[in-house]
Coordinates of C-alpha atoms in Angstrom, one line a residue:
M1 CA 112.9 107.6 93.7
K2 CA 110.4 106.7 91.0
V3 CA 109.6 104.0 88.1
N4 CA 107.1 104.7 85.3
E5 CA 105.9 107.3 87.2
F6 CA 104.8 105.2 90.4
I7 CA 106.3 106.0 93.4
V8 CA 109.1 103.3 95.0
L9 CA 109.2 102.6 98.6
E10 CA 111.6 100.1 100.3
Q11 CA 108.5 98.3 102.4
F12 CA 105.3 98.4 103.4
I13 CA 102.7 96.9 105.5
V14 CA 99.3 96.3 104.6
S15 CA 96.4 97.6 105.9
R16 CA 92.5 98.2 105.1
Y17 CA 93.2 100.3 102.3
T18 CA 95.5 97.9 100.7
M19 CA 93.5 96.2 98.0
A20 CA 96.1 94.1 96.1
V21 CA 99.8 93.1 96.3
L22 CA 100.8 91.8 92.5
P23 CA 104.5 91.1 91.6
Y24 CA 106.3 93.5 89.4
F25 CA 109.2 92.3 87.4
L26 CA 112.3 94.9 86.8
N27 CA 115.1 93.9 85.1
S28 CA 116.2 90.4 87.0
D29 CA 114.4 91.5 90.3
V30 CA 110.9 91.1 91.8
Y31 CA 109.6 93.6 93.4
A32 CA 105.4 94.2 94.4
K33 CA 103.3 96.5 93.1
V34 CA 100.4 97.2 95.1
I35 CA 97.4 98.9 94.5
E36 CA 95.7 100.9 97.1
E37 CA 92.5 102.9 97.4
D38 CA 94.2 106.3 96.9
G39 CA 97.0 105.1 94.3
E40 CA 99.6 102.4 93.4
Y41 CA 103.2 102.2 94.6
I42 CA 106.0 100.0 93.8
I43 CA 107.5 98.4 97.0
K44 CA 111.2 97.0 97.0
Q45 CA 109.9 93.7 98.4
T46 CA 108.5 90.9 96.9
P47 CA 104.6 90.2 97.6
I48 CA 105.2 87.4 100.1
D49 CA 107.9 89.2 102.2
I50 CA 104.9 92.3 102.3
I51 CA 102.5 89.8 103.8
K52 CA 105.1 88.2 106.3
H53 CA 105.9 91.5 107.2
S54 CA 102.5 92.4 107.8
C55 CA 101.7 89.3 109.7
D56 CA 104.6 90.1 111.9
Y57 CA 103.5 94.0 112.4
Y58 CA 100.4 92.9 113.7
G59 CA 101.7 90.7 115.9
S60 CA 101.6 87.1 114.5
S61 CA 103.8 85.0 112.1
F62 CA 102.7 84.4 108.4
Q63 CA 103.4 80.4 109.6
G64 CA 101.3 81.2 112.7
R65 CA 98.6 82.6 110.5
K66 CA 98.5 79.9 108.3
E67 CA 98.3 77.1 111.1
G68 CA 95.3 79.6 112.1
T69 CA 93.8 79.0 108.7
K70 CA 94.2 75.5 109.3
A71 CA 92.6 74.8 112.3
V72 CA 89.5 77.3 111.9
I73 CA 88.6 75.7 108.1
G74 CA 91.1 73.1 107.7
I75 CA 92.8 74.6 104.5
T76 CA 96.7 74.3 103.7
H77 CA 97.0 74.6 100.1
K78 CA 96.8 78.6 98.8
A79 CA 95.7 79.2 102.2
P80 CA 93.7 82.5 102.8
I81 CA 95.7 84.6 105.8
A82 CA 94.1 86.7 108.3
I83 CA 96.9 89.6 108.6
E84 CA 94.8 91.0 111.0
P85 CA 91.1 90.0 111.7
A86 CA 89.9 92.8 114.4
N87 CA 90.6 95.0 111.4
E88 CA 89.3 92.9 108.8
I89 CA 92.2 92.4 106.7
Y90 CA 91.9 89.5 105.0
V91 CA 94.1 88.1 101.7
F92 CA 94.2 85.6 99.7
P93 CA 96.4 84.6 97.2
T94 CA 95.9 83.3 93.3
A95 CA 98.6 80.9 92.9
S96 CA 100.9 79.2 95.7
P97 CA 102.7 81.8 97.6
R98 CA 106.1 80.3 97.0
D99 CA 105.1 81.2 93.1
S100 CA 106.6 84.2 91.8
R101 CA 103.6 85.3 90.0
C102 CA 101.8 84.8 93.2
V103 CA 99.2 87.5 93.7
W104 CA 97.5 88.6 97.1
L105 CA 94.1 90.2 96.9
S106 CA 92.2 91.7 100.2
H107 CA 89.3 90.2 100.3
M108 CA 87.2 93.0 101.7
H109 CA 87.8 95.0 98.5
V110 CA 86.6 92.4 95.8
Y111 CA 83.3 93.6 94.4
R112 CA 83.0 91.2 91.5
Y113 CA 84.6 89.8 89.0
E114 CA 84.5 87.8 85.5
P115 CA 85.7 84.9 83.4
A116 CA 88.3 86.3 80.7
K117 CA 89.7 84.8 77.6
Y118 CA 92.6 82.3 78.2
E119 CA 91.7 81.3 81.3
R120 CA 92.0 84.9 83.2
T121 CA 89.6 86.2 85.5
I122 CA 89.0 90.4 85.6
V123 CA 88.1 91.5 89.1
Y124 CA 86.6 94.5 89.8
F125 CA 87.0 96.5 93.1
R126 CA 84.9 98.4 95.5
N127 CA 86.7 101.8 94.2
G128 CA 85.9 101.0 90.4
K129 CA 89.2 99.9 89.6
S130 CA 90.2 96.5 87.7
I131 CA 92.7 93.8 87.2
S132 CA 93.1 91.2 85.0
L133 CA 94.7 88.2 86.5
D134 CA 96.5 85.1 85.5
V135 CA 94.1 82.9 86.9
S136 CA 90.7 80.8 86.2
C137 CA 87.5 82.1 87.2
K138 CA 86.8 78.6 88.7
S139 CA 90.2 79.4 90.7
F140 CA 89.6 82.6 91.6
I141 CA 86.0 82.0 93.0
N142 CA 87.2 79.0 95.3
Q143 CA 90.1 81.2 97.1
L144 CA 87.7 84.1 97.5
Y145 CA 84.9 81.8 98.7
R146 CA 87.9 80.0 101.5
T147 CA 88.6 83.3 102.5
A148 CA 84.8 84.5 103.2
Q149 CA 84.8 81.0 105.3
L150 CA 87.6 81.8 107.3
R151 CA 86.5 85.6 107.7
T152 CA 82.8 84.4 108.6
K153 CA 84.1 81.7 111.2
L154 CA 86.7 83.6 112.8
S155 CA 83.8 86.9 113.6
E156 CA 81.6 84.2 114.8
R157 CA 84.4 83.0 117.4
M158 CA 85.2 87.0 118.3
E159 CA 81.2 87.5 118.5
A160 CA 80.6 84.7 120.8
R161 CA 83.3 85.3 123.1
E162 CA 82.4 88.9 123.7
R163 CA 78.8 87.9 124.4
K164 CA 80.2 85.3 127.1
L165 CA 82.3 88.5 128.3
Q166 CA 79.5 90.4 128.6
Y167 CA 77.0 87.7 130.3
I168 CA 79.7 87.2 133.2
F169 CA 80.0 90.9 133.3
R170 CA 76.3 91.7 133.9
M171 CA 76.5 88.2 136.2
Q172 CA 79.0 89.9 138.5
Q173 CA 76.8 93.8 138.4
E174 CA 73.7 91.8 139.5
K175 CA 75.7 90.0 142.2
Q176 CA 77.0 93.1 143.8
S177 CA 74.1 95.1 143.3

């Protein structure tokens, strides 16, 4: 099925190719418009349901990911979510996730941004696409930086664990020699 030249899907999982998940209002229903590197789709789910379903798909609950963000960087309000850290799938909300106007953006795809009139922000993606969001540039920057902090801390932890495992492995190899 198509709506306004968009392919309509029943459900969707966020991937490395997902750039944004926006609300899409059709009649009295709230669906999602997903912007991917290769196209745009209308999904018969709300944006928050897509984020929650994606967390489940990659082996954790949305609540668990929120608690993880709180444990790592202490953020509880409009928390960035590490949907799948091993594949660098980190998203952040532009408003409260409970707000039907909340947009979710993939941190890895944001290339640059600029303030626009009426407390809006234009976001440019790495592939040249752009969108105008109903969020102040100051709030957008805050969310972008929080997500960068979460990505950095989780990456550091994963690298430290890997180094420790390699050290233990080398020590065991030397004992066996």
